[in-house]
């Protein structure tokens, strides 16, 4: 509520949100990331935070349990976000999974997986699906360990962009170019910039997810209580695009975000004592 009031006082608009559904799969208890399939209309892919195996869960806006897919060749230490983008080899679209969570900011390296988007299971009983072998990118940051819960993949240059949560006092944007996928050793990501998002734990202003519009012309970065918009520039730098919008009234355990279409976002949250995690849509006036 504090974050909403601060944004309102600064003239920031409130998002227009609508509850679409709740996760019906008993296995989805900590939806930490979400992405909207373009090859399979109506399908959403999500995953749990830490404590689960390397599984992706298929659902829709209503939260229907469509079953699980195991990501071949992947481990799940602390999966935090998922994105859809061109595969590193340029053949079709891949799901990119960020095993980049690091609450204590002590991990020597983190991992991003890329796997061709699988065909979704048909029902919750379909639990035998396995993806093609995942490509693995091992990353380090040039300025030490960071907790990173947000990533997106630019359709323009197939680079992976990672956004730090802000535990260290600033929110930073890092880039790993398409060429880094050919490395057989840990790669140091490039620090692109410090973003104009001022972390404030008491206001819920810690970054939990990010998404890029399919055209590659707008990036949305989510905190627990607001959404910021940016225009990508050459080299991956971001410039603010309009005002942030406040997510007043939504769960403070919300983390996932993706574009459903050019003007509507999909937001997901973790389960809480009141029930399963939620799926919401949001529109922001910018």
XYZ file of N, CA and C in Angstrom:
858
model
N 0.824 -1.197 0.000
C 0.000 0.000 0.000
C 0.863 1.254 0.000
N 1.988 1.223 0.745
C 2.863 2.383 0.786
C 3.394 2.725 -0.590
N 3.827 1.696 -1.342
C 4.348 1.946 -2.686
C 3.278 2.572 -3.560
N 2.047 2.085 -3.453
C 0.957 2.629 -4.260
C 0.740 4.101 -3.932
N 0.754 4.453 -2.653
C 0.529 5.840 -2.263
C 1.650 6.746 -2.755
N 2.875 6.257 -2.663
C 3.995 7.060 -3.135
C 3.895 7.314 -4.633
N 3.549 6.272 -5.392
C 3.411 6.437 -6.828
C 2.245 7.353 -7.158
N 1.141 7.227 -6.415
C -0.017 8.078 -6.657
C 0.330 9.536 -6.402
N 1.077 9.799 -5.335
C 1.456 11.163 -5.026
C 2.360 11.742 -6.107
N 3.127 10.879 -6.776
C 4.010 11.342 -7.841
C 3.317 11.369 -9.199
N 2.018 11.127 -9.223
C 1.269 11.193 -10.478
C 1.296 9.917 -11.278
N 1.777 8.812 -10.698
C 1.828 7.552 -11.427
C 0.437 6.936 -11.481
N 0.030 6.436 -12.627
C -1.305 5.830 -12.731
C -1.346 4.453 -12.090
N -2.528 4.025 -11.749
C -2.729 2.667 -11.252
C -3.041 1.755 -12.423
N -2.500 0.550 -12.388
C -2.816 -0.425 -13.425
C -4.279 -0.846 -13.321
N -4.872 -1.107 -14.471
C -6.211 -1.692 -14.505
C -6.016 -3.204 -14.561
N -6.370 -3.874 -13.473
C -6.110 -5.302 -13.376
C -7.408 -6.095 -13.311
N -7.334 -7.362 -13.704
C -8.486 -8.261 -13.639
C -7.989 -9.647 -13.267
N -8.660 -10.280 -12.335
C -8.315 -11.635 -11.943
C -8.794 -12.604 -13.017
N -7.856 -13.340 -13.617
C -8.199 -14.285 -14.680
C -8.396 -15.691 -14.146
N -7.601 -16.066 -13.139
C -7.738 -17.407 -12.602
C -6.737 -17.681 -11.506
N -6.746 -18.916 -11.018
C -5.771 -19.400 -10.045
C -5.190 -20.716 -10.557
N -3.948 -20.971 -10.204
C -3.314 -22.207 -10.645
C -4.028 -23.407 -10.043
N -4.460 -24.307 -10.918
C -5.181 -25.496 -10.468
C -4.268 -26.690 -10.235
N -3.048 -26.633 -10.754
C -2.108 -27.722 -10.529
C -1.600 -27.672 -9.095
N -1.712 -28.772 -8.341
C -1.184 -28.775 -6.970
C 0.330 -28.676 -6.927
N 0.974 -28.861 -8.086
C 2.434 -28.797 -8.132
C 2.943 -27.364 -8.285
N 2.100 -26.462 -8.751
C 2.530 -25.069 -8.953
C 2.215 -24.278 -7.693
N 3.213 -24.141 -6.851
C 3.012 -23.439 -5.579
C 3.791 -22.130 -5.497
N 4.793 -21.974 -6.347
C 5.589 -20.747 -6.335
C 5.876 -20.311 -7.767
N 4.855 -19.836 -8.454
C 5.058 -19.379 -9.824
C 5.974 -18.159 -9.810
N 7.205 -18.390 -10.205
C 8.209 -17.334 -10.134
C 8.403 -16.624 -11.468
N 7.937 -17.230 -12.551
C 8.049 -16.620 -13.868
C 6.942 -17.135 -14.761
N 6.636 -16.381 -15.805
C 5.599 -16.797 -16.741
C 5.956 -16.278 -18.124
N 5.607 -17.048 -19.148
C 5.752 -16.567 -20.513
C 4.569 -17.056 -21.329
N 4.204 -16.253 -22.308
C 3.041 -16.521 -23.150
C 3.513 -17.165 -24.443
N 2.991 -18.350 -24.745
C 3.355 -19.037 -25.978
C 2.750 -18.321 -27.172
N 3.514 -18.233 -28.245
C 2.960 -17.709 -29.503
C 2.678 -18.843 -30.480
N 3.379 -19.956 -30.338
C 3.142 -21.111 -31.208
C 1.887 -21.873 -30.802
N 1.507 -21.768 -29.541
C 0.344 -22.498 -29.015
C -0.566 -21.491 -28.328
N -1.432 -20.820 -29.078
C -2.271 -19.755 -28.524
C -3.054 -20.212 -27.291
N -3.082 -19.355 -26.304
C -3.798 -19.650 -25.071
C -2.966 -20.340 -24.018
N -1.758 -20.768 -24.368
C -0.899 -21.493 -23.432
C 0.053 -20.551 -22.719
N 0.178 -20.744 -21.416
C 1.196 -20.079 -20.611
C 2.148 -21.140 -20.082
N 3.413 -20.772 -19.980
C 4.412 -21.635 -19.339
C 4.846 -20.972 -18.043
N 4.926 -21.758 -16.981
C 5.421 -21.240 -15.713
C 6.306 -22.290 -15.057
N 6.903 -21.932 -13.939
C 7.778 -22.835 -13.197
C 7.771 -22.406 -11.744
N 8.202 -23.280 -10.898
C 8.324 -22.951 -9.484
C 9.653 -22.269 -9.197
N 9.714 -21.682 -8.037
C 10.939 -21.099 -7.502
C 11.842 -22.253 -7.059
N 12.665 -22.062 -6.069
C 13.540 -23.123 -5.582
C 12.726 -24.234 -4.921
N 13.310 -25.423 -4.861
C 12.666 -26.535 -4.181
C 11.947 -27.503 -5.090
N 11.937 -27.257 -6.393
C 11.285 -28.154 -7.344
C 12.352 -28.743 -8.253
N 11.958 -29.718 -9.048
C 12.847 -30.254 -10.067
C 12.805 -29.374 -11.306
N 13.490 -29.778 -12.391
C 13.557 -28.969 -13.614
C 12.303 -29.129 -14.465
N 11.182 -28.614 -13.964
C 9.897 -28.807 -14.638
C 9.293 -27.479 -15.083
N 8.695 -27.531 -16.268
C 7.856 -26.450 -16.758
C 6.410 -26.917 -16.706
N 5.516 -26.004 -16.378
C 4.105 -26.328 -16.242
C 3.298 -25.536 -17.260
N 2.441 -26.240 -17.973
C 1.578 -25.607 -18.971
C 0.233 -25.280 -18.329
N -0.260 -24.088 -18.621
C -1.547 -23.662 -18.086
C -2.154 -22.672 -19.071
N -3.206 -21.995 -18.637
C -3.810 -20.936 -19.434
C -4.227 -19.828 -18.480
N -4.929 -18.815 -18.988
C -5.292 -17.693 -18.133
C -6.189 -18.113 -16.969
N -6.952 -19.163 -17.140
C -7.830 -19.626 -16.065
C -7.065 -20.452 -15.027
N -5.838 -20.835 -15.358
C -5.048 -21.643 -14.437
C -5.218 -23.129 -14.614
N -5.799 -23.561 -15.732
C -6.040 -24.983 -15.986
C -4.746 -25.787 -15.873
N -4.835 -26.930 -15.226
C -3.682 -27.829 -15.103
C -3.517 -28.596 -16.405
N -2.521 -28.217 -17.199
C -2.279 -28.860 -18.484
C -1.127 -29.855 -18.420
N -0.562 -30.075 -17.257
C 0.514 -31.042 -17.139
C 1.893 -30.402 -17.087
N 2.893 -31.247 -16.949
C 4.272 -30.806 -16.756
C 5.189 -31.382 -17.818
N 6.285 -30.681 -18.055
C 7.331 -31.121 -18.978
C 8.667 -31.020 -18.245
N 9.447 -32.077 -18.284
C 10.775 -32.038 -17.668
C 11.797 -31.515 -18.670
N 12.629 -30.596 -18.218
C 13.648 -30.011 -19.089
C 14.885 -30.904 -19.053
N 15.165 -31.541 -20.168
C 16.272 -32.484 -20.252
C 17.616 -31.771 -20.109
N 18.470 -32.310 -19.257
C 19.812 -31.781 -19.092
C 19.898 -30.577 -18.187
N 18.818 -30.228 -17.502
C 18.813 -29.049 -16.641
C 18.739 -29.442 -15.178
N 19.255 -28.555 -14.320
C 19.107 -28.666 -12.876
C 18.304 -27.456 -12.404
N 17.682 -27.593 -11.265
C 16.908 -26.485 -10.713
C 17.441 -26.151 -9.322
N 18.279 -25.132 -9.258
C 18.774 -24.648 -7.969
C 17.831 -23.565 -7.458
N 17.665 -22.527 -8.247
C 16.753 -21.434 -7.879
C 16.264 -20.772 -9.164
N 15.285 -21.400 -9.806
C 14.722 -20.853 -11.043
C 13.901 -19.614 -10.709
N 14.129 -18.543 -11.448
C 13.470 -17.283 -11.113
C 12.636 -16.667 -12.237
N 12.986 -16.903 -13.497
C 12.206 -16.287 -14.567
C 12.313 -17.132 -15.822
N 11.370 -16.900 -16.729
C 11.313 -17.624 -17.991
C 10.930 -16.635 -19.080
N 11.482 -16.835 -20.268
C 11.201 -15.938 -21.381
C 11.173 -16.731 -22.675
N 10.440 -16.212 -23.645
C 10.407 -16.798 -24.976
C 11.176 -15.890 -25.912
N 12.023 -16.495 -26.738
C 12.790 -15.699 -27.684
C 13.414 -16.579 -28.744
N 14.038 -15.975 -29.750
C 14.702 -16.779 -30.781
C 15.767 -17.679 -30.167
N 15.849 -18.905 -30.647
C 16.873 -19.822 -30.143
C 18.264 -19.289 -30.462
N 19.264 -19.635 -29.654
C 20.628 -19.157 -29.919
C 21.142 -19.515 -31.305
N 20.674 -20.649 -31.875
C 21.134 -21.038 -33.215
C 20.254 -20.452 -34.320
N 19.268 -19.654 -33.948
C 18.421 -18.999 -34.937
C 17.315 -19.874 -35.499
N 17.163 -21.081 -35.004
C 16.147 -21.999 -35.520
C 14.944 -22.038 -34.582
N 13.942 -21.285 -34.893
C 12.716 -21.301 -34.105
C 12.846 -20.553 -32.798
N 11.831 -20.738 -31.944
C 11.782 -20.074 -30.645
C 12.159 -21.033 -29.537
N 12.810 -20.495 -28.539
C 13.212 -21.261 -27.371
C 12.617 -20.648 -26.111
N 12.437 -21.499 -25.118
C 12.165 -21.035 -23.770
C 13.498 -20.879 -23.056
N 13.704 -19.708 -22.474
C 14.916 -19.405 -21.712
C 14.546 -19.403 -20.234
N 15.269 -20.166 -19.440
C 14.976 -20.312 -18.020
C 16.171 -19.810 -17.226
N 15.908 -18.866 -16.331
C 16.983 -18.288 -15.541
C 17.124 -18.942 -14.177
N 18.145 -19.781 -14.025
C 18.487 -20.329 -12.706
C 19.464 -19.334 -12.080
N 18.925 -18.193 -11.699
C 19.752 -17.041 -11.338
C 19.442 -16.488 -9.956
N 18.557 -17.152 -9.208
C 18.246 -16.670 -7.871
C 19.427 -16.846 -6.936
N 19.609 -15.877 -6.062
C 20.761 -15.913 -5.158
C 20.467 -14.974 -3.985
N 19.576 -15.419 -3.085
C 19.133 -14.546 -2.003
C 20.278 -14.015 -1.147
N 21.293 -14.843 -0.941
C 22.425 -14.426 -0.116
C 23.535 -13.785 -0.939
N 23.362 -13.771 -2.260
C 24.345 -13.188 -3.188
C 25.738 -13.761 -2.945
N 25.789 -15.110 -3.055
C 27.047 -15.825 -2.826
C 27.403 -16.786 -3.949
N 26.536 -16.969 -4.938
C 26.820 -17.959 -5.972
C 27.980 -17.494 -6.856
N 28.915 -18.403 -7.113
C 30.048 -18.062 -7.970
C 29.632 -17.894 -9.422
N 28.595 -18.618 -9.823
C 28.081 -18.509 -11.181
C 26.620 -18.919 -11.175
N 25.908 -18.517 -12.203
C 24.502 -18.867 -12.354
C 24.313 -19.434 -13.758
N 23.104 -19.927 -14.031
C 22.872 -20.638 -15.280
C 21.612 -20.145 -15.966
N 21.692 -20.034 -17.279
C 20.513 -19.814 -18.105
C 20.405 -20.994 -19.059
N 19.219 -21.584 -19.136
C 18.972 -22.692 -20.051
C 18.127 -22.198 -21.225
N 18.378 -22.771 -22.388
C 17.559 -22.502 -23.566
C 17.132 -23.837 -24.160
N 15.836 -23.974 -24.395
C 15.318 -25.231 -24.927
C 14.222 -24.912 -25.938
N 14.220 -25.569 -27.110
C 13.133 -25.329 -28.061
C 11.776 -25.508 -27.384
N 10.859 -24.581 -27.653
C 9.559 -24.667 -26.999
C 8.902 -26.003 -27.323
N 8.538 -26.776 -26.295
C 7.924 -28.083 -26.548
C 6.434 -27.955 -26.868
N 5.873 -29.021 -27.364
C 4.420 -29.094 -27.513
C 3.821 -29.273 -26.132
N 2.851 -28.451 -25.747
C 2.298 -28.572 -24.393
C 1.591 -29.907 -24.191
N 1.627 -30.422 -22.978
C 0.817 -31.607 -22.681
C -0.658 -31.294 -22.893
N -1.443 -32.321 -23.082
C -2.868 -32.123 -23.316
C -3.677 -32.094 -22.028
N -3.239 -32.864 -21.025
C -3.994 -32.947 -19.780
C -3.028 -33.009 -18.607
N -3.581 -32.876 -17.412
C -2.762 -32.958 -16.205
C -2.166 -34.349 -16.014
N -2.783 -35.367 -16.626
C -2.280 -36.733 -16.499
C -1.054 -36.985 -17.365
N -0.794 -36.075 -18.296
C 0.342 -36.231 -19.205
C 1.591 -35.718 -18.509
N 2.291 -36.601 -17.843
C 3.451 -36.214 -17.037
C 4.759 -36.804 -17.554
N 4.743 -37.399 -18.734
C 5.931 -38.073 -19.248
C 6.687 -37.244 -20.283
N 6.229 -36.044 -20.563
C 6.880 -35.235 -21.592
C 8.273 -34.794 -21.144
N 9.210 -34.856 -22.076
C 10.583 -34.408 -21.833
C 11.000 -33.549 -23.007
N 11.642 -32.437 -22.742
C 12.081 -31.545 -23.811
C 13.318 -32.105 -24.510
N 13.680 -31.464 -25.592
C 14.992 -31.703 -26.175
C 16.055 -31.265 -25.173
N 17.281 -31.714 -25.386
C 18.355 -31.364 -24.459
C 18.549 -29.849 -24.410
N 18.594 -29.322 -23.205
C 18.734 -27.880 -23.033
C 20.164 -27.426 -23.301
N 20.295 -26.274 -23.935
C 21.581 -25.606 -24.017
C 21.829 -24.897 -22.694
N 23.094 -24.826 -22.298
C 23.432 -24.263 -20.992
C 24.415 -23.110 -21.144
N 24.099 -21.998 -20.520
C 24.986 -20.832 -20.490
C 25.305 -20.540 -19.030
N 26.581 -20.654 -18.663
C 27.021 -20.371 -17.304
C 27.568 -18.952 -17.245
N 27.032 -18.161 -16.317
C 27.335 -16.730 -16.273
C 27.900 -16.299 -14.925
N 28.710 -15.259 -15.003
C 29.130 -14.498 -13.830
C 28.876 -13.029 -14.133
N 28.833 -12.230 -13.093
C 28.652 -10.794 -13.271
C 29.989 -10.096 -13.045
N 30.239 -8.991 -13.732
C 31.550 -8.346 -13.625
C 31.803 -7.665 -12.294
N 30.741 -7.507 -11.480
C 30.881 -6.783 -10.217
C 30.443 -7.623 -9.029
N 30.601 -8.926 -9.132
C 30.289 -9.802 -8.024
C 28.922 -10.439 -8.132
N 28.566 -11.225 -7.130
C 27.310 -11.967 -7.149
C 26.123 -11.041 -6.933
N 24.998 -11.379 -7.593
C 23.757 -10.620 -7.449
C 22.579 -11.590 -7.453
N 21.539 -11.201 -6.735
C 20.279 -11.921 -6.834
C 19.542 -11.379 -8.047
N 19.289 -12.235 -9.027
C 18.643 -11.821 -10.272
C 17.386 -12.656 -10.463
N 16.237 -11.992 -10.516
C 14.960 -12.686 -10.662
C 14.239 -12.308 -11.950
N 14.915 -11.583 -12.835
C 14.246 -11.085 -14.039
C 15.170 -11.230 -15.240
N 14.612 -11.745 -16.334
C 15.361 -11.799 -17.580
C 14.406 -11.668 -18.761
N 14.956 -11.252 -19.878
C 14.223 -11.236 -21.140
C 15.219 -11.447 -22.262
N 14.719 -11.842 -23.426
C 15.566 -12.118 -24.584
C 15.095 -11.235 -25.717
N 15.995 -10.424 -26.236
C 15.620 -9.493 -27.291
C 15.421 -10.226 -28.611
N 14.282 -10.028 -29.272
C 14.092 -10.637 -30.592
C 14.941 -9.971 -31.660
N 15.547 -8.844 -31.323
C 16.352 -8.109 -32.299
C 17.785 -8.603 -32.372
N 18.368 -9.008 -31.241
C 19.763 -9.456 -31.260
C 19.983 -10.788 -30.546
N 18.912 -11.409 -30.053
C 18.960 -12.706 -29.367
C 19.883 -12.674 -28.158
N 20.124 -11.502 -27.599
C 20.895 -11.413 -26.364
C 19.981 -11.657 -25.173
N 20.562 -12.239 -24.131
C 19.853 -12.420 -22.871
C 20.159 -11.220 -21.983
N 19.119 -10.599 -21.471
C 19.271 -9.458 -20.569
C 18.780 -9.866 -19.186
N 19.559 -9.549 -18.179
C 19.242 -9.926 -16.804
C 19.184 -8.672 -15.942
N 18.201 -8.607 -15.053
C 17.988 -7.432 -14.213
C 18.111 -7.846 -12.754
N 19.001 -7.203 -12.021
C 19.189 -7.555 -10.618
C 17.996 -7.106 -9.787
N 17.798 -7.788 -8.674
C 16.637 -7.521 -7.817
C 16.750 -6.185 -7.091
N 17.984 -5.791 -6.778
C 18.190 -4.521 -6.081
C 18.575 -4.677 -4.627
N 18.943 -5.884 -4.223
C 19.316 -6.099 -2.819
C 20.531 -5.267 -2.419
N 21.430 -4.997 -3.378
C 22.643 -4.269 -3.060
C 22.498 -2.762 -3.115
N 21.276 -2.268 -3.322
C 21.069 -0.822 -3.308
C 20.854 -0.205 -4.666
N 21.025 -0.973 -5.738
C 20.756 -0.465 -7.085
C 20.258 -1.604 -7.954
N 19.528 -1.247 -9.013
C 19.019 -2.225 -9.965
C 19.875 -2.127 -11.222
N 20.496 -3.220 -11.602
C 21.441 -3.196 -12.710
C 21.009 -4.138 -13.827
N 21.328 -3.717 -15.038
C 20.996 -4.481 -16.243
C 22.270 -5.075 -16.824
N 22.242 -6.383 -17.082
C 23.386 -7.094 -17.645
C 22.986 -7.724 -18.974
N 23.978 -7.966 -19.813
C 23.741 -8.516 -21.139
C 24.701 -9.658 -21.426
N 24.165 -10.746 -21.983
C 24.981 -11.856 -22.493
C 24.598 -12.048 -23.949
N 25.504 -11.752 -24.860
C 25.217 -11.805 -26.280
C 25.023 -13.223 -26.797
N 24.422 -13.304 -27.956
C 24.148 -14.605 -28.577
C 25.409 -15.442 -28.719
N 26.540 -14.799 -28.983
C 27.790 -15.522 -29.208
C 28.279 -16.252 -27.962
N 27.801 -15.839 -26.779
C 28.293 -16.463 -25.547
C 27.832 -17.909 -25.394
N 26.797 -18.303 -26.132
C 26.303 -19.673 -26.005
C 27.288 -20.706 -26.540
N 28.250 -20.275 -27.325
C 29.237 -21.216 -27.857
C 30.394 -21.462 -26.892
N 30.431 -20.725 -25.792
C 31.525 -20.871 -24.829
C 31.362 -22.162 -24.031
N 32.473 -22.770 -23.683
C 32.462 -23.991 -22.877
C 33.018 -23.720 -21.477
N 32.888 -22.495 -21.035
C 33.377 -22.088 -19.721
C 32.484 -20.943 -19.239
N 32.538 -20.605 -17.979
C 31.720 -19.493 -17.495
C 32.044 -18.194 -18.230
N 30.996 -17.463 -18.576
C 31.114 -16.210 -19.320
C 30.760 -15.054 -18.388
N 31.483 -13.968 -18.510
C 31.159 -12.780 -17.736
C 30.200 -11.908 -18.530
N 29.026 -11.688 -17.975
C 28.038 -10.833 -18.635
C 28.511 -9.378 -18.613
N 28.033 -8.598 -19.557
C 28.369 -7.178 -19.611
C 27.405 -6.381 -18.746
N 27.939 -5.460 -17.978
C 27.099 -4.513 -17.258
C 26.684 -3.419 -18.233
N 25.398 -3.317 -18.491
C 24.891 -2.334 -19.450
C 24.657 -0.993 -18.781
N 23.969 -0.995 -17.627
C 23.668 0.264 -16.957
C 23.017 -0.006 -15.606
N 22.990 1.034 -14.785
C 22.166 1.050 -13.586
C 20.838 1.687 -13.954
N 19.749 1.000 -13.647
C 18.426 1.471 -14.052
C 17.850 2.454 -13.029
N 17.000 3.370 -13.484
C 16.404 4.367 -12.587
C 15.222 3.809 -11.790
N 15.473 2.699 -11.109
C 14.510 2.117 -10.182
C 15.205 2.092 -8.833
N 14.670 2.813 -7.861
C 15.313 2.918 -6.554
C 14.742 1.848 -5.636
N 15.542 0.839 -5.269
C 15.010 -0.236 -4.422
C 14.516 0.290 -3.079
N 13.425 -0.276 -2.621
C 12.852 0.081 -1.326
C 12.089 -1.143 -0.831
N 12.707 -1.902 0.038
C 12.103 -3.144 0.504
C 10.762 -2.896 1.183
N 10.667 -1.833 1.994
C 9.423 -1.572 2.719
C 8.281 -1.234 1.782
N 8.598 -0.696 0.599
C 7.577 -0.357 -0.384
C 7.375 -1.453 -1.421
N 8.074 -2.566 -1.267
C 7.951 -3.650 -2.235
C 8.656 -3.374 -3.541
N 9.578 -2.421 -3.550
C 10.249 -2.065 -4.796
C 11.550 -2.856 -4.932
N 11.389 -4.150 -5.231
C 12.481 -5.046 -5.577
C 12.063 -5.767 -6.851
N 12.961 -5.876 -7.799
C 12.613 -6.402 -9.124
C 12.403 -7.907 -9.063
N 11.251 -8.353 -9.595
C 10.899 -9.776 -9.550
C 10.660 -10.398 -10.916
N 10.631 -9.615 -11.982
C 10.387 -10.183 -13.302
C 10.523 -9.124 -14.377
N 10.705 -9.583 -15.617
C 10.820 -8.668 -16.748
C 10.308 -9.360 -17.997
N 9.936 -8.559 -18.986
C 9.443 -9.092 -20.256
C 9.696 -8.064 -21.341
N 9.787 -8.535 -22.577
C 9.942 -7.647 -23.726
C 8.818 -7.933 -24.708
N 8.276 -6.893 -25.304
C 7.204 -7.078 -26.271
C 7.746 -7.828 -27.482
N 6.917 -8.691 -28.114
C 7.420 -9.498 -29.235
C 8.093 -8.695 -30.334
N 7.688 -7.444 -30.527
C 8.333 -6.606 -31.537
C 9.694 -6.096 -31.074
N 10.005 -6.277 -29.793
C 11.291 -5.846 -29.268
C 11.389 -4.373 -28.982
N 10.248 -3.664 -28.927
C 10.262 -2.216 -28.801
C 9.859 -1.698 -27.433
N 9.564 -2.578 -26.479
C 9.176 -2.135 -25.145
C 9.506 -3.221 -24.134
N 10.112 -2.810 -23.033
C 10.457 -3.717 -21.943
C 9.649 -3.326 -20.717
N 9.072 -4.319 -20.050
C 8.365 -4.112 -18.784
C 9.160 -4.788 -17.679
N 9.414 -4.044 -16.605
C 10.128 -4.582 -15.450
C 9.215 -4.456 -14.240
N 8.992 -5.578 -13.583
C 8.050 -5.630 -12.480
C 8.752 -5.662 -11.132
N 8.207 -4.920 -10.176
C 8.534 -5.117 -8.775
C 7.308 -5.765 -8.126
N 7.339 -5.931 -6.808
C 6.173 -6.508 -6.146
C 4.948 -5.602 -6.265
N 5.171 -4.306 -6.442
C 4.052 -3.373 -6.327
C 3.877 -2.438 -7.519
N 4.707 -2.582 -8.562
C 4.604 -1.644 -9.685
C 5.240 -2.236 -10.941
N 4.984 -1.597 -12.066
C 5.575 -1.975 -13.345
C 6.226 -0.742 -13.961
N 7.466 -0.885 -14.397
C 8.199 0.174 -15.082
C 8.343 -0.209 -16.548
N 8.305 0.794 -17.436
C 8.424 0.556 -18.872
C 9.650 1.284 -19.424
N 10.306 0.617 -20.385
C 11.517 1.159 -20.979
C 11.548 0.888 -22.479
N 12.205 1.773 -23.206
C 12.446 1.587 -24.632
C 13.879 1.109 -24.832
N 14.082 -0.033 -25.498
C 15.448 -0.508 -25.747
C 16.153 0.363 -26.787
N 17.422 0.596 -26.556
C 18.264 1.369 -27.463
C 19.417 0.495 -27.963
N 20.179 0.977 -28.955
C 21.318 0.187 -29.433
C 22.241 -0.212 -28.293
N 22.691 -1.450 -28.335
C 23.538 -1.960 -27.270
C 22.775 -2.477 -26.076
N 21.431 -2.348 -26.137
C 20.617 -2.879 -25.059
C 20.274 -1.908 -23.955
N 20.792 -0.680 -24.022
C 20.460 0.298 -22.993
C 18.959 0.581 -23.012
N 18.437 0.905 -21.836
C 17.016 1.175 -21.683
C 16.799 2.627 -21.269
N 15.807 3.264 -21.882
C 15.397 4.592 -21.466
C 13.947 4.531 -21.011
N 13.595 5.245 -19.949
C 12.226 5.175 -19.431
C 11.207 5.567 -20.492
N 10.067 4.870 -20.469
C 8.972 5.138 -21.397
C 7.705 5.367 -20.576
N 7.354 6.618 -20.361
C 6.193 6.940 -19.560
C 6.429 6.697 -18.082
N 5.366 6.793 -17.311
C 5.453 6.625 -15.869
C 5.228 5.164 -15.484
N 5.771 4.751 -14.333
C 5.432 3.413 -13.831
C 3.972 3.379 -13.418
N 3.420 2.185 -13.358
C 2.046 2.063 -12.863
C 2.029 1.187 -11.626
N 1.131 1.515 -10.727
C 1.055 0.851 -9.433
C 0.144 -0.356 -9.501
N 0.538 -1.409 -8.789
C -0.249 -2.640 -8.733
C -0.983 -2.718 -7.398
N -1.660 -1.673 -7.019
C -2.386 -1.658 -5.757
C -3.419 -2.761 -5.701
N -3.433 -3.497 -4.594
C -4.455 -4.521 -4.410
C -4.049 -5.918 -4.799
N -2.974 -6.084 -5.586
C -2.534 -7.430 -5.944
C -1.645 -8.003 -4.842
N -1.460 -9.329 -4.877
C -0.665 -9.991 -3.853
C 0.774 -9.469 -3.858
N 1.322 -9.349 -2.675
C 2.702 -8.893 -2.565
C 3.689 -10.020 -2.837
N 3.199 -11.223 -3.172
C 4.099 -12.313 -3.550
C 4.066 -12.510 -5.066
N 3.544 -11.528 -5.799
C 3.507 -11.618 -7.247
C 4.882 -11.413 -7.850
N 5.247 -12.265 -8.833
C 6.582 -12.176 -9.413
C 6.604 -12.215 -10.936
N 5.800 -13.075 -11.577
C 5.906 -13.283 -13.011
C 5.246 -12.176 -13.817
N 5.772 -11.939 -15.035
C 5.190 -10.953 -15.936
C 5.545 -11.302 -17.374
N 4.602 -11.097 -18.296
C 4.870 -11.198 -19.726
C 3.805 -10.407 -20.464
N 4.093 -10.108 -21.720
C 3.119 -9.439 -22.574
C 2.162 -10.479 -23.144
N 0.866 -10.267 -22.917
C -0.131 -11.099 -23.580
C -0.338 -10.605 -25.004
N -0.371 -9.302 -25.170
C -0.426 -8.654 -26.477
C 0.261 -7.305 -26.323
N 0.130 -6.420 -27.283
C 0.878 -5.169 -27.249
C 0.539 -4.283 -26.064
N -0.670 -4.422 -25.507
C -1.097 -3.513 -24.443
C -1.523 -4.195 -23.153
N -1.544 -5.519 -23.137
C -1.995 -6.250 -21.955
C -0.881 -7.138 -21.435
N -0.695 -7.127 -20.130
C 0.315 -7.945 -19.470
C -0.346 -9.068 -18.688
N 0.369 -10.177 -18.543
C -0.044 -11.287 -17.686
C 0.867 -11.281 -16.468
N 0.263 -11.372 -15.285
C 1.001 -11.370 -14.023
C 0.667 -12.629 -13.249
N 1.664 -13.247 -12.632
C 1.400 -14.418 -11.801
C 1.982 -14.220 -10.411
N 1.415 -14.959 -9.460
C 1.884 -14.864 -8.085
C 2.066 -16.252 -7.501
N 2.770 -16.278 -6.387
C 2.927 -17.514 -5.641
C 1.676 -17.779 -4.805
N 1.539 -19.026 -4.365
C 0.464 -19.351 -3.441
C 0.704 -18.646 -2.105
N -0.391 -18.433 -1.375
C -0.292 -17.834 -0.051
C -1.290 -18.545 0.867
N -1.346 -18.181 2.138
C -2.269 -18.884 3.046
C -3.732 -18.833 2.623
N -4.081 -17.907 1.728
C -5.466 -17.779 1.296
C -5.813 -18.678 0.116
N -4.785 -19.264 -0.515
C -5.104 -20.143 -1.630
C -4.000 -20.227 -2.658
N -4.265 -20.910 -3.789
C -3.259 -21.082 -4.848
C -2.842 -19.744 -5.450
N -1.714 -19.767 -6.138
C -1.244 -18.577 -6.814
C -2.227 -18.090 -7.859
N -2.153 -16.807 -8.151
C -3.132 -16.177 -9.032
C -2.541 -15.815 -10.385
N -3.433 -15.637 -11.344
C -3.095 -15.153 -12.686
C -3.966 -13.933 -12.942
N -3.338 -12.810 -13.240
C -4.054 -11.567 -13.488
C -3.629 -10.986 -14.818
N -4.484 -10.160 -15.388
C -4.102 -9.341 -16.527
C -4.037 -7.897 -16.061
N -3.207 -7.120 -16.740
C -3.023 -5.723 -16.346
C -2.830 -4.851 -17.582
N -3.380 -3.657 -17.512
C -3.153 -2.628 -18.525
C -2.693 -1.367 -17.820
N -1.721 -0.710 -18.393
C -1.179 0.490 -17.775
C -1.262 1.660 -18.752
N -1.741 2.796 -18.279
C -1.722 4.017 -19.083
C -0.356 4.652 -18.965
N 0.291 4.893 -20.086
C 1.625 5.454 -20.059
C 1.669 6.816 -20.744
